[in-house]
Short mmCIF file of C-alpha atoms in Angstrom, two decimals:
data_model
loop_
_atom_site.label_atom_id
_atom_site.label_comp_id
_atom_site.label_asym_id
_atom_site.label_seq_id
_atom_site.Cartn_x
_atom_site.Cartn_y
_atom_site.Cartn_z
CA MET A 1 4.34 -13.57 14.06
CA GLN A 2 1.80 -15.09 11.63
CA GLU A 3 -1.55 -13.35 11.97
CA VAL A 4 -4.36 -15.66 13.05
CA GLY A 5 -7.59 -15.55 11.07
CA GLY A 6 -8.21 -14.98 7.39
CA VAL A 7 -7.39 -17.70 4.89
CA ALA A 8 -6.20 -20.85 6.62
CA GLU A 9 -2.85 -22.42 5.72
CA SER A 10 -4.61 -25.68 4.94
CA ARG A 11 -6.86 -23.94 2.42
CA VAL A 12 -3.89 -22.39 0.67
CA ARG A 13 -2.08 -25.73 0.61
CA GLU A 14 -5.15 -27.38 -0.88
CA MET A 15 -5.34 -24.82 -3.71
CA VAL A 16 -1.62 -24.81 -4.44
CA ASP A 17 -1.50 -28.61 -4.42
CA ARG A 18 -4.29 -28.73 -6.98
CA PHE A 19 -2.46 -26.33 -9.31
CA ARG A 20 0.85 -28.08 -8.71
CA HIS A 21 -0.68 -31.42 -9.60
CA GLN A 22 -2.02 -29.95 -12.87
CA LEU A 23 1.38 -28.53 -13.78
CA GLU A 24 3.35 -31.61 -12.79
CA SER A 25 1.15 -33.80 -14.95
CA SER A 26 2.84 -32.27 -18.00
CA GLY A 27 6.10 -30.79 -16.79
CA THR A 28 8.62 -29.97 -14.11
CA VAL A 29 7.87 -27.25 -11.60
CA CYS A 30 10.27 -25.14 -9.59
CA ALA A 31 8.92 -22.80 -6.93
CA GLU A 32 10.56 -20.02 -4.91
CA SER A 33 14.21 -20.96 -5.57
CA GLY A 34 16.10 -23.24 -7.91
CA GLU A 35 17.35 -23.91 -11.39
CA ILE A 36 15.93 -26.11 -14.13
CA ALA A 37 16.86 -26.77 -17.72
CA TRP A 38 14.53 -25.95 -20.60
CA PRO A 39 14.99 -26.88 -24.27
CA GLY A 40 16.81 -23.63 -25.00
CA GLY A 41 18.98 -23.26 -21.90
CA ARG A 42 18.42 -22.77 -18.15
CA LEU A 43 15.93 -21.12 -15.81
CA SER A 44 17.06 -19.68 -12.51
CA ILE A 45 14.64 -18.29 -9.92
CA HIS A 46 14.96 -16.95 -6.39
CA THR A 47 12.88 -14.97 -3.96
CA ASP A 48 14.19 -13.49 -0.73
CA PHE A 49 12.88 -11.41 2.16
CA GLY A 50 15.63 -8.89 1.40
CA PRO A 51 17.61 -6.68 3.81
CA ALA A 52 16.76 -7.37 7.45
CA GLU A 53 16.13 -3.74 8.40
CA GLN A 54 12.93 -3.07 6.51
CA ASP A 55 9.37 -2.41 7.52
CA LYS A 56 8.00 -5.88 6.80
CA ASP A 57 7.47 -9.15 8.63
CA MET A 58 7.68 -11.59 5.79
CA ASN A 59 8.42 -12.16 2.13
CA GLN A 60 5.27 -11.28 0.18
CA ASP A 61 6.71 -12.16 -3.23
CA SER A 62 6.27 -15.45 -5.04
CA VAL A 63 7.77 -17.07 -8.15
CA VAL A 64 7.02 -20.34 -9.96
CA ALA A 65 8.62 -21.78 -13.10
CA TRP A 66 7.50 -24.63 -15.37
CA VAL A 67 9.17 -26.60 -18.15
CA PRO A 68 7.27 -29.23 -20.22
CA ASN A 69 8.23 -32.90 -20.11
CA GLU A 70 7.56 -33.33 -23.83
CA PRO A 71 8.17 -30.96 -26.74
CA SER A 72 5.48 -28.32 -26.49
CA ARG A 73 4.44 -25.02 -27.99
CA ILE A 74 5.29 -23.42 -24.64
CA GLN A 75 8.97 -24.15 -24.04
CA CYS A 76 9.10 -22.64 -20.57
CA ALA A 77 6.97 -20.35 -18.43
CA ILE A 78 7.40 -18.29 -15.31
CA THR A 79 5.09 -16.32 -13.03
CA VAL A 80 6.27 -13.69 -10.55
CA ALA A 81 4.05 -11.90 -8.03
CA ASP A 82 4.53 -9.18 -5.41
CA GLY A 83 1.89 -8.90 -2.69
CA VAL A 84 0.74 -5.37 -1.85
CA SER A 85 2.37 -4.78 1.52
CA SER A 86 -0.60 -3.05 3.16
CA SER A 87 -3.02 -5.76 2.01
CA PHE A 88 -4.07 -8.48 4.44
CA GLN A 89 -2.46 -11.85 3.60
CA ALA A 90 -0.95 -10.41 0.45
CA GLU A 91 1.66 -13.18 0.52
CA ILE A 92 -1.15 -15.68 0.04
CA GLY A 93 -2.56 -13.63 -2.83
CA ALA A 94 0.86 -13.60 -4.50
CA GLN A 95 1.33 -17.34 -4.10
CA VAL A 96 -2.15 -18.29 -5.32
CA ALA A 97 -1.96 -15.87 -8.25
CA CYS A 98 1.31 -17.38 -9.48
CA TRP A 99 0.07 -20.95 -9.37
CA ALA A 100 -3.36 -20.21 -10.80
CA ALA A 101 -2.02 -18.16 -13.72
CA LEU A 102 0.62 -20.73 -14.63
CA ALA A 103 -1.81 -23.66 -14.44
CA GLU A 104 -4.25 -21.84 -16.72
CA LEU A 105 -1.52 -20.86 -19.21
CA VAL A 106 -0.19 -24.38 -19.53
CA GLY A 107 -3.58 -26.06 -19.41
CA GLU A 108 -4.93 -24.96 -22.75
CA VAL A 109 -2.85 -23.24 -25.39
CA ALA A 110 -4.59 -20.57 -27.48
CA ASP A 111 -3.64 -17.35 -29.24
CA PHE A 112 -1.52 -14.81 -27.40
CA ASP A 113 -4.25 -12.39 -26.39
CA ASN A 114 -6.49 -15.13 -25.09
CA MET A 115 -3.71 -16.76 -23.15
CA CYS A 116 -2.84 -13.47 -21.46
CA ARG A 117 -6.44 -12.71 -20.60
CA ARG A 118 -7.37 -16.20 -19.37
CA SER A 119 -4.24 -16.64 -17.25
CA ILE A 120 -4.50 -13.29 -15.53
CA ASP A 121 -8.24 -13.74 -15.02
CA ALA A 122 -7.63 -17.17 -13.49
CA ALA A 123 -5.33 -15.55 -10.96
CA GLY A 124 -7.86 -12.82 -10.20
CA ASN A 125 -10.67 -15.33 -9.81
CA ALA A 126 -8.60 -17.54 -7.52
CA ILE A 127 -7.92 -14.58 -5.24
CA GLY A 128 -11.51 -13.42 -5.47
CA GLY A 129 -12.80 -16.87 -4.59
CA LEU A 130 -10.75 -16.94 -1.40
CA ALA A 131 -12.01 -13.49 -0.45
CA ASP A 132 -15.60 -14.60 -1.07
CA GLU A 133 -15.12 -17.45 1.41
CA LEU A 134 -14.01 -14.99 4.06
CA ILE A 135 -16.85 -12.57 3.36
CA GLU A 136 -19.45 -15.31 3.62
CA ASP A 137 -18.50 -15.94 7.24
CA ALA A 138 -16.68 -12.76 8.13
CA GLU A 139 -16.77 -12.97 11.90
CA ARG A 140 -15.45 -16.55 11.89
CA PHE A 141 -12.43 -15.53 9.81
CA ARG A 142 -11.75 -12.24 11.61
CA PRO A 143 -8.19 -12.11 12.92
CA ALA A 144 -8.10 -12.00 16.72
CA SER A 145 -6.00 -8.84 16.64
CA GLU A 146 -8.43 -6.85 14.49
CA PHE A 147 -11.48 -4.87 15.56
CA ALA A 148 -14.70 -5.89 13.86
CA SER A 149 -14.88 -2.40 12.33
CA THR A 150 -11.43 -2.73 10.74
CA TRP A 151 -12.10 -6.25 9.48
CA LYS A 152 -15.42 -5.25 7.91
CA TYR A 153 -13.70 -2.31 6.23
CA THR A 154 -10.92 -4.56 4.95
CA LEU A 155 -13.41 -6.95 3.38
CA ARG A 156 -15.65 -4.20 2.02
CA GLU A 157 -12.80 -2.33 0.37
CA GLY A 158 -11.08 -5.49 -0.87
CA LEU A 159 -7.88 -4.70 1.05
CA LEU A 160 -6.76 -8.30 1.18
CA LEU A 161 -4.86 -10.78 -0.99
CA GLN A 162 -3.89 -8.00 -3.41
CA THR A 163 -0.91 -8.63 -5.61
CA THR A 164 0.90 -7.66 -8.78
CA LEU A 165 1.54 -10.42 -11.30
CA MET A 166 3.91 -11.08 -14.20
CA LEU A 167 3.64 -13.98 -16.58
CA ALA A 168 6.24 -14.79 -19.20
CA TRP A 169 6.65 -17.71 -21.54
CA VAL A 170 8.82 -18.66 -24.50
CA GLU A 171 7.17 -19.88 -27.69
CA GLY A 172 9.58 -20.62 -30.51
CA ASP A 173 11.68 -17.53 -31.07
CA ARG A 174 9.47 -15.21 -29.06
CA LEU A 175 9.16 -14.17 -25.47
CA ASN A 176 5.61 -13.36 -24.41
CA VAL A 177 5.12 -11.13 -21.38
CA VAL A 178 2.08 -9.80 -19.60
CA ILE A 179 2.32 -7.62 -16.50
CA VAL A 180 -0.22 -6.32 -13.99
CA GLY A 181 1.45 -3.89 -11.63
CA ASP A 182 4.98 -2.61 -11.26
CA GLY A 183 7.03 -5.71 -11.97
CA GLY A 184 9.63 -5.36 -14.69
CA ALA A 185 11.54 -7.34 -17.23
CA ALA A 186 14.76 -6.81 -19.12
CA LEU A 187 15.82 -8.65 -22.24
CA PHE A 188 19.56 -8.93 -22.89
CA ALA A 189 20.30 -10.06 -26.41
CA GLY A 190 23.58 -10.81 -28.11
CA ASP A 191 27.13 -11.17 -26.83
CA PRO A 192 27.15 -11.03 -23.01
CA SER A 193 30.07 -8.61 -23.03
CA ASN A 194 28.13 -6.19 -25.16
CA SER A 195 24.48 -7.07 -24.86
CA ARG A 196 21.71 -4.57 -25.46
CA ALA A 197 19.03 -4.34 -22.83
CA THR A 198 15.37 -3.84 -23.63
CA LEU A 199 13.30 -2.87 -20.61
CA LEU A 200 9.68 -3.97 -20.36
CA GLY A 201 7.21 -2.75 -17.74
CA GLY A 202 8.58 -1.56 -14.41
CA ALA A 203 7.59 0.84 -11.65
CA SER A 204 6.57 4.34 -12.52
CA PRO A 205 8.44 6.86 -10.38
CA GLU A 206 5.57 9.38 -10.73
CA THR A 207 3.16 7.52 -8.54
CA ASN A 208 3.06 5.44 -5.39
CA ARG A 209 -0.19 3.77 -6.50
CA VAL A 210 0.25 0.23 -7.74
CA HIS A 211 -2.11 -1.54 -10.07
CA ALA A 212 -2.87 -4.93 -8.57
CA LEU A 213 -5.18 -7.90 -8.73
CA GLY A 214 -7.53 -8.20 -5.79
CA PRO A 215 -11.04 -9.12 -4.69
CA LEU A 216 -12.45 -5.91 -6.20
CA ASN A 217 -10.19 -6.11 -9.25
CA ARG A 218 -10.42 -9.73 -10.37
CA ARG A 219 -10.56 -8.89 -14.04
CA VAL A 220 -8.22 -6.02 -14.83
CA SER A 221 -9.44 -3.86 -17.69
CA ALA A 222 -5.93 -3.22 -18.98
CA PHE A 223 -2.52 -4.72 -18.45
CA ASP A 224 0.46 -2.58 -17.51
CA TYR A 225 2.45 -4.36 -20.20
CA CYS A 226 1.46 -6.96 -22.73
CA GLY A 227 3.67 -7.83 -25.64
CA ARG A 228 5.88 -10.21 -27.54
CA VAL A 229 9.56 -9.65 -28.24
CA GLU A 230 12.07 -11.56 -30.31
CA PHE A 231 14.14 -14.03 -28.37
CA ASP A 232 15.76 -16.14 -31.02
CA GLY A 233 19.47 -16.10 -30.28
CA ALA A 234 21.66 -16.23 -27.21
CA GLY A 235 20.48 -13.99 -24.45
CA VAL A 236 18.96 -13.66 -21.01
CA ILE A 237 15.59 -12.46 -19.83
CA ALA A 238 15.35 -11.12 -16.30
CA LEU A 239 11.95 -10.78 -14.63
CA PHE A 240 11.91 -8.96 -11.31
CA THR A 241 9.62 -7.44 -8.71
CA ASP A 242 9.90 -3.75 -7.94
CA GLY A 243 12.24 -4.43 -5.01
CA ILE A 244 14.89 -5.04 -7.65
CA GLY A 245 13.30 -2.86 -10.33
CA ARG A 246 13.63 0.37 -8.36
CA GLY A 247 17.36 -0.15 -8.07
CA VAL A 248 17.84 -1.17 -11.71
CA GLY A 249 17.95 2.39 -12.93
CA SER A 250 18.59 3.33 -16.52
CA ASN A 251 21.41 0.86 -17.03
CA PRO A 252 20.19 -2.63 -16.23
CA SER A 253 23.20 -4.17 -17.98
CA GLU A 254 25.40 -3.00 -15.14
CA LEU A 255 23.30 -4.75 -12.51
CA PHE A 256 22.72 -7.97 -14.40
CA HIS A 257 26.15 -8.24 -16.01
CA GLU A 258 27.19 -11.33 -14.05
CA CYS A 259 23.83 -13.00 -14.72
CA VAL A 260 23.97 -12.22 -18.43
CA SER A 261 27.45 -13.71 -18.66
CA GLY A 262 26.22 -16.85 -16.92
CA ARG A 263 28.51 -16.48 -13.94
CA GLN A 264 25.65 -15.76 -11.53
CA GLY A 265 22.20 -17.19 -11.06
CA ALA A 266 19.21 -15.47 -9.50
CA ARG A 267 20.12 -16.58 -5.99
CA GLU A 268 23.71 -15.37 -6.21
CA LEU A 269 22.69 -11.94 -7.49
CA ILE A 270 20.06 -11.43 -4.80
CA GLU A 271 22.41 -12.53 -2.04
CA TRP A 272 24.97 -10.05 -3.37
CA LEU A 273 22.40 -7.22 -3.44
CA VAL A 274 21.31 -7.91 0.13
CA LYS A 275 24.89 -7.96 1.36
CA GLU A 276 26.42 -5.14 -0.68
CA ARG A 277 23.60 -2.71 -1.43
CA PRO A 278 20.89 -3.14 1.23
CA SER A 279 19.76 0.48 1.29
CA GLU A 280 19.11 0.58 -2.48
CA PHE A 281 17.22 -2.71 -2.45
CA GLU A 282 15.21 -2.35 0.74
CA ASP A 283 12.30 -4.64 -0.10
CA ASN A 284 11.43 -8.25 -0.82
CA LEU A 285 13.57 -9.29 -3.79
CA THR A 286 12.53 -11.71 -6.51
CA LEU A 287 14.29 -12.51 -9.75
CA ALA A 288 13.69 -15.02 -12.51
CA LEU A 289 16.23 -15.56 -15.29
CA ILE A 290 15.56 -17.32 -18.58
CA GLY A 291 18.87 -18.02 -20.25
CA ARG A 292 19.06 -19.03 -23.90
CA ASP A 293 22.25 -20.60 -25.22
CA MET B 1 14.63 14.00 2.35
CA ALA B 2 10.91 13.16 2.06
CA ARG B 3 9.06 12.79 5.36
CA LYS B 4 7.31 9.47 5.31
CA ALA B 5 5.42 7.62 7.98
CA ARG B 6 6.69 4.26 9.14
CA GLN B 7 6.02 2.06 12.13
CA SER B 8 9.07 3.60 13.80
CA ARG B 9 7.90 7.14 12.99
CA PRO B 10 4.09 7.30 12.78
CA GLN B 11 2.41 10.56 11.85
CA LEU B 12 0.43 12.29 14.58
CA VAL B 13 -2.99 13.48 13.41
CA CYS B 14 -4.89 15.79 15.74
CA VAL B 15 -8.61 16.21 15.02
CA ILE B 16 -10.32 19.10 16.76
CA ALA B 17 -14.05 18.47 16.47
CA ASP B 18 -16.78 21.03 16.98
CA ASN B 19 -19.22 19.30 19.36
CA SER B 20 -21.39 22.38 19.99
CA GLY B 21 -25.18 22.15 20.09
CA SER B 22 -25.58 23.44 16.53
CA MET B 23 -23.70 20.39 15.23
CA THR B 24 -26.49 18.03 16.39
CA GLY B 25 -28.02 15.79 13.79
CA ALA B 26 -26.73 15.41 10.23
CA LYS B 27 -23.55 17.44 10.78
CA ALA B 28 -22.51 15.38 13.80
CA GLN B 29 -23.27 12.18 11.92
CA ALA B 30 -21.17 13.36 9.00
CA ALA B 31 -18.32 14.27 11.33
CA THR B 32 -18.54 10.87 12.99
CA ALA B 33 -18.52 9.13 9.61
CA GLY B 34 -15.54 11.21 8.48
CA ILE B 35 -13.43 10.53 11.56
CA ARG B 36 -14.24 6.81 11.42
CA GLU B 37 -13.39 6.61 7.72
CA MET B 38 -10.18 8.51 8.34
CA LEU B 39 -9.29 6.11 11.14
CA LEU B 40 -10.03 3.03 9.03
CA ARG B 41 -7.92 4.34 6.15
CA CYS B 42 -5.06 5.09 8.55
CA GLN B 43 -5.37 1.63 10.10
CA THR B 44 -5.06 -0.04 6.71
CA THR B 45 -1.98 1.91 5.66
CA GLY B 46 1.35 0.16 5.95
CA PRO B 47 2.14 -3.51 6.58
CA ARG B 48 -0.54 -5.40 8.54
CA GLY B 49 -0.12 -6.25 12.21
CA PRO B 50 -1.47 -4.78 15.44
CA ASP B 51 1.82 -3.10 16.36
CA ARG B 52 2.46 -1.51 12.99
CA SER B 53 0.45 1.70 13.11
CA TYR B 54 1.67 4.34 10.70
CA PHE B 55 -0.47 6.97 12.44
CA ARG B 56 -1.31 8.14 15.94
CA LEU B 57 -4.53 10.02 16.71
CA VAL B 58 -5.50 12.76 19.10
CA LEU B 59 -9.20 13.60 19.19
CA ILE B 60 -10.31 16.79 20.94
CA ARG B 61 -13.99 17.63 21.15
CA PHE B 62 -15.05 21.15 22.05
CA GLY B 63 -18.27 22.80 23.04
CA THR B 64 -18.44 25.17 25.98
CA THR B 65 -15.30 23.40 27.19
CA ALA B 66 -12.81 21.18 25.42
CA ALA B 67 -11.56 17.72 26.28
CA VAL B 68 -9.24 15.10 24.83
CA ASP B 69 -10.85 11.70 24.16
CA GLU B 70 -8.76 9.42 26.37
CA ARG B 71 -9.09 6.52 23.88
CA CYS B 72 -7.51 8.79 21.25
CA ASN B 73 -4.69 10.56 23.08
CA MET B 74 -1.60 10.05 20.91
CA THR B 75 -2.91 6.49 20.48
CA PRO B 76 -1.60 4.27 17.67
CA VAL B 77 -4.53 3.98 15.30
CA ARG B 78 -4.60 0.18 15.28
CA GLN B 79 -5.44 0.30 18.97
CA ILE B 80 -8.62 2.32 18.38
CA ASP B 81 -11.97 0.77 17.51
CA ALA B 82 -13.46 3.06 14.87
CA ASP B 83 -16.99 2.13 15.96
CA SER B 84 -16.29 3.63 19.41
CA ILE B 85 -15.69 7.15 18.03
CA SER B 86 -18.50 9.63 17.66
CA VAL B 87 -19.38 13.31 17.58
CA VAL B 88 -22.82 14.04 18.94
CA GLY B 89 -23.28 17.81 19.13
CA ASP B 90 -24.09 17.97 22.82
CA GLY B 91 -21.31 20.28 24.00
CA GLY B 92 -23.18 23.55 24.28
CA GLY B 93 -21.07 26.54 23.15
CA THR B 94 -18.08 26.95 20.83
CA ASN B 95 -14.83 27.41 22.75
CA VAL B 96 -12.25 27.20 19.98
CA THR B 97 -9.45 28.74 22.07
CA GLU B 98 -9.63 26.06 24.75
CA ALA B 99 -9.57 23.32 22.11
CA LEU B 100 -6.54 24.80 20.37
CA GLN B 101 -4.78 25.31 23.70
CA LEU B 102 -5.27 21.64 24.58
CA ALA B 103 -3.86 20.74 21.17
CA PHE B 104 -0.90 23.07 21.61
CA ASP B 105 -0.07 21.72 25.08
CA GLY B 106 -0.05 18.15 23.77
CA LEU B 107 1.84 18.97 20.60
CA GLN B 108 4.49 20.98 22.43
CA ARG B 109 5.14 18.02 24.76
CA TYR B 110 5.11 15.61 21.80
CA MET B 111 7.64 17.66 19.86
CA ALA B 112 9.96 17.97 22.85
CA GLU B 113 9.72 14.44 24.20
CA ILE B 114 9.16 12.28 21.10
CA ILE B 115 10.35 14.17 18.03
CA GLU B 116 13.37 16.08 19.28
CA PRO B 117 15.34 13.02 20.43
CA HIS B 118 14.03 10.78 17.60
CA PRO B 119 16.80 9.03 15.64
CA GLU B 120 14.79 9.42 12.42
CA LYS B 121 13.89 13.07 12.99
CA VAL B 122 14.93 14.06 9.47
CA GLU B 123 12.36 11.73 7.90
CA HIS B 124 9.74 11.90 10.63
CA PRO B 125 6.36 13.15 9.34
CA VAL B 126 5.20 16.46 10.77
CA PRO B 127 1.98 16.39 12.84
CA LEU B 128 -1.20 17.37 11.06
CA VAL B 129 -4.04 19.24 12.77
CA LEU B 130 -7.60 19.24 11.44
CA LEU B 131 -10.26 21.54 12.88
CA PHE B 132 -13.84 21.91 11.76
CA SER B 133 -16.57 24.17 13.07
CA ASP B 134 -20.00 25.42 12.09
CA GLY B 135 -20.15 28.47 14.33
CA TYR B 136 -18.47 31.46 15.94
CA HIS B 137 -16.02 31.28 18.81
CA ASN B 138 -17.79 32.33 21.98
CA GLY B 139 -15.18 31.57 24.64
CA THR B 140 -12.37 33.76 25.95
CA GLY B 141 -9.04 34.48 24.27
CA ASP B 142 -8.12 34.69 20.62
CA PRO B 143 -8.03 31.31 18.87
CA ALA B 144 -5.80 32.69 16.13
CA ASP B 145 -3.06 33.47 18.67
CA VAL B 146 -3.04 29.88 19.91
CA ALA B 147 -3.13 28.59 16.32
CA ASN B 148 -0.03 30.66 15.57
CA LYS B 149 1.74 29.02 18.50
CA ILE B 150 0.86 25.59 17.06
CA LYS B 151 2.09 26.61 13.62
CA SER B 152 5.37 27.80 15.13
CA LEU B 153 6.14 24.25 16.27
CA ALA B 154 8.36 22.63 13.68
CA ILE B 155 10.65 19.72 12.93
CA GLU B 156 13.86 21.23 11.58
CA GLY B 157 12.03 24.14 10.03
CA ASP B 158 9.04 22.15 8.73
CA ALA B 159 6.09 23.60 10.62
CA ILE B 160 2.97 21.84 11.81
CA THR B 161 0.10 22.24 9.35
CA ILE B 162 -3.41 23.19 10.43
CA ALA B 163 -6.25 22.51 8.01
CA THR B 164 -9.65 23.96 8.87
CA ALA B 165 -13.12 23.45 7.51
CA GLY B 166 -16.06 25.82 7.94
CA VAL B 167 -19.31 23.88 7.99
CA ALA B 168 -22.31 25.65 6.45
CA THR B 169 -24.81 23.00 5.46
CA ASP B 170 -28.04 24.45 6.76
CA ALA B 171 -29.79 27.77 7.28
CA SER B 172 -28.13 28.48 10.63
CA GLU B 173 -25.68 31.36 11.16
CA GLY B 174 -22.75 29.55 9.63
CA PRO B 175 -19.05 29.37 10.52
CA ASP B 176 -16.66 32.23 11.22
CA GLU B 177 -14.81 31.87 7.94
CA GLY B 178 -12.47 34.75 8.68
CA LEU B 179 -11.27 33.16 11.92
CA LEU B 180 -10.95 29.70 10.38
CA ARG B 181 -8.82 31.11 7.57
CA LEU B 182 -6.57 32.80 10.14
CA ILE B 183 -6.22 29.53 12.06
CA ALA B 184 -5.41 27.51 8.95
CA SER B 185 -2.00 27.23 7.33
CA PRO B 186 -1.81 28.98 3.92
CA GLY B 187 -4.20 27.45 1.42
CA CYS B 188 -5.56 24.99 3.97
CA TYR B 189 -9.07 26.33 4.59
CA PHE B 190 -11.92 24.33 3.08
CA PRO B 191 -15.50 25.59 2.94
CA ILE B 192 -18.00 22.81 3.56
CA ASN B 193 -21.54 23.17 2.25
CA SER B 194 -22.72 19.61 2.32
CA VAL B 195 -22.52 16.95 5.03
CA GLY B 196 -20.90 14.58 2.55
CA ALA B 197 -18.12 17.08 1.96
CA LEU B 198 -17.39 17.20 5.71
CA THR B 199 -17.02 13.42 5.76
CA GLN B 200 -14.79 13.56 2.71
CA PHE B 201 -12.59 16.34 4.12
CA LEU B 202 -11.92 14.48 7.36
CA ALA B 203 -11.38 11.11 5.70
CA GLU B 204 -9.12 12.27 2.89
CA VAL B 205 -7.04 14.96 4.53
CA GLY B 206 -6.69 13.11 7.81
CA SER B 207 -5.40 9.92 6.22
CA SER B 208 -3.34 11.58 3.48
CA GLY B 209 0.00 11.44 5.28
CA ALA B 210 0.54 15.04 4.13
CA SER B 211 3.36 16.66 6.04
CA SER B 212 3.41 20.25 4.76
CA PRO B 213 0.98 23.10 4.06
CA SER B 214 1.60 22.84 0.32
CA GLU B 215 0.71 19.13 0.29
CA VAL B 216 -2.47 19.78 2.26
CA ALA B 217 -3.32 22.81 0.13
CA LYS B 218 -3.15 20.67 -3.02
CA LEU B 219 -5.52 18.18 -1.43
CA VAL B 220 -7.89 20.91 -0.31
CA GLU B 221 -7.83 22.41 -3.79
CA ARG B 222 -8.81 19.07 -5.27
CA LEU B 223 -11.59 18.71 -2.72
CA ARG B 224 -12.97 22.10 -3.67
CA LEU B 225 -14.17 20.54 -6.90
CA PRO B 226 -17.91 19.97 -6.73
CA TYR B 227 -18.53 17.18 -4.26
CA LYS B 228 -19.87 14.18 -6.07
CA GLY B 229 -20.87 12.08 -3.08
#
């Protein structure tokens, strides 16, 4: 059951519509699930609640992809976010972060470091702005099911709208990736039957603590991953939230084999995981694939 | 398999609070702040929603006699208003045995009726007991005997952990450290010499989700570092 109180649906819609309008003025947008072509190949994205028997009410992940209408320095871009499950309205944080980061990235092209910083900061500020609205009139936005003491604590400690965020975009023969949190990426280059996998980012097994954007962490001091890798020949990039990442293990090629060969898109792989391996992938599942021909 | 709290298997935390006359003032305020902070941290653990508590709380206050707070009697934490909880220091004496006996009676029932038949018993977190006191036991019976009965309760060999804190923040007589060490599980006694440290002990250990003496002992060891509050 949707919790009453907090950020209103209409407010979220208003924000997302504004970012969507910005993005659609220069390109094609695909959100949550779908496939679109980009100059170098195809994008495939999908997000799913995951196995039914898990300790969650809803899908707190989000994914948005963008491809320009005209030739552009950015050939395609994707954002993926995973709301912190214990954080109030984390699914809203994830959604807003994705749209805000992508709109900022596409809006004004600059050097790599600046683009990473500005995009991630835009996401943090969007989340922070929503939190500020709630704090300004806390009692009005208090969920009916929460004690005033708990709600005050939630706002004071910033335990709302928190989310991880990944942003990836292709520029020429390079893939640019910046990650806040435990999302991961794998780059498969070369012949699909024998492609090497390079892992970027991903959850650390040593700790349960997750680095995330939030009202008290709008401007992260350091990214969990920030880099550029060669992506100049045939290959596939997979971006995934930790629901998939934890099951990837040390041999991602095995898991993504059908995607790398082009026989499966993001949706098909996730549906297979939910059906065949629910206990290993017991979380919200989100995958974005950038295929280069 | 790691014991982890979930909505279907919340951890039971039992706080045994010294409410004797010597706790009046700053110590009682610190205890109140610590229990409230602990409760708020527990409430905000796990997915949001009123029916999704990852913890249950028992609060026992003791002075000359001991009593369970009926609002906190195995209650899911998201059903407790933190602002309604307080320790005042108006209980008179220091009857540790009666408090521990109340805890044992409840825990024994809980283990038999809730844990034993639980379908997720293997992963179910073990109850955690916290006790703090600033004085000497002056009731009947031996508190250490009752504590040993509590520590003999176990889920498939994993025994209940008792963490104790001896509160010595002013010039009064001070706690019975020897007794509190006997009551505590190995490595789980924490000397408190500032009111802030009492708040920190309750908040951090109570909400830690720790399910074994070694986990609690590591926490207590970290807390022994000079309090920077």
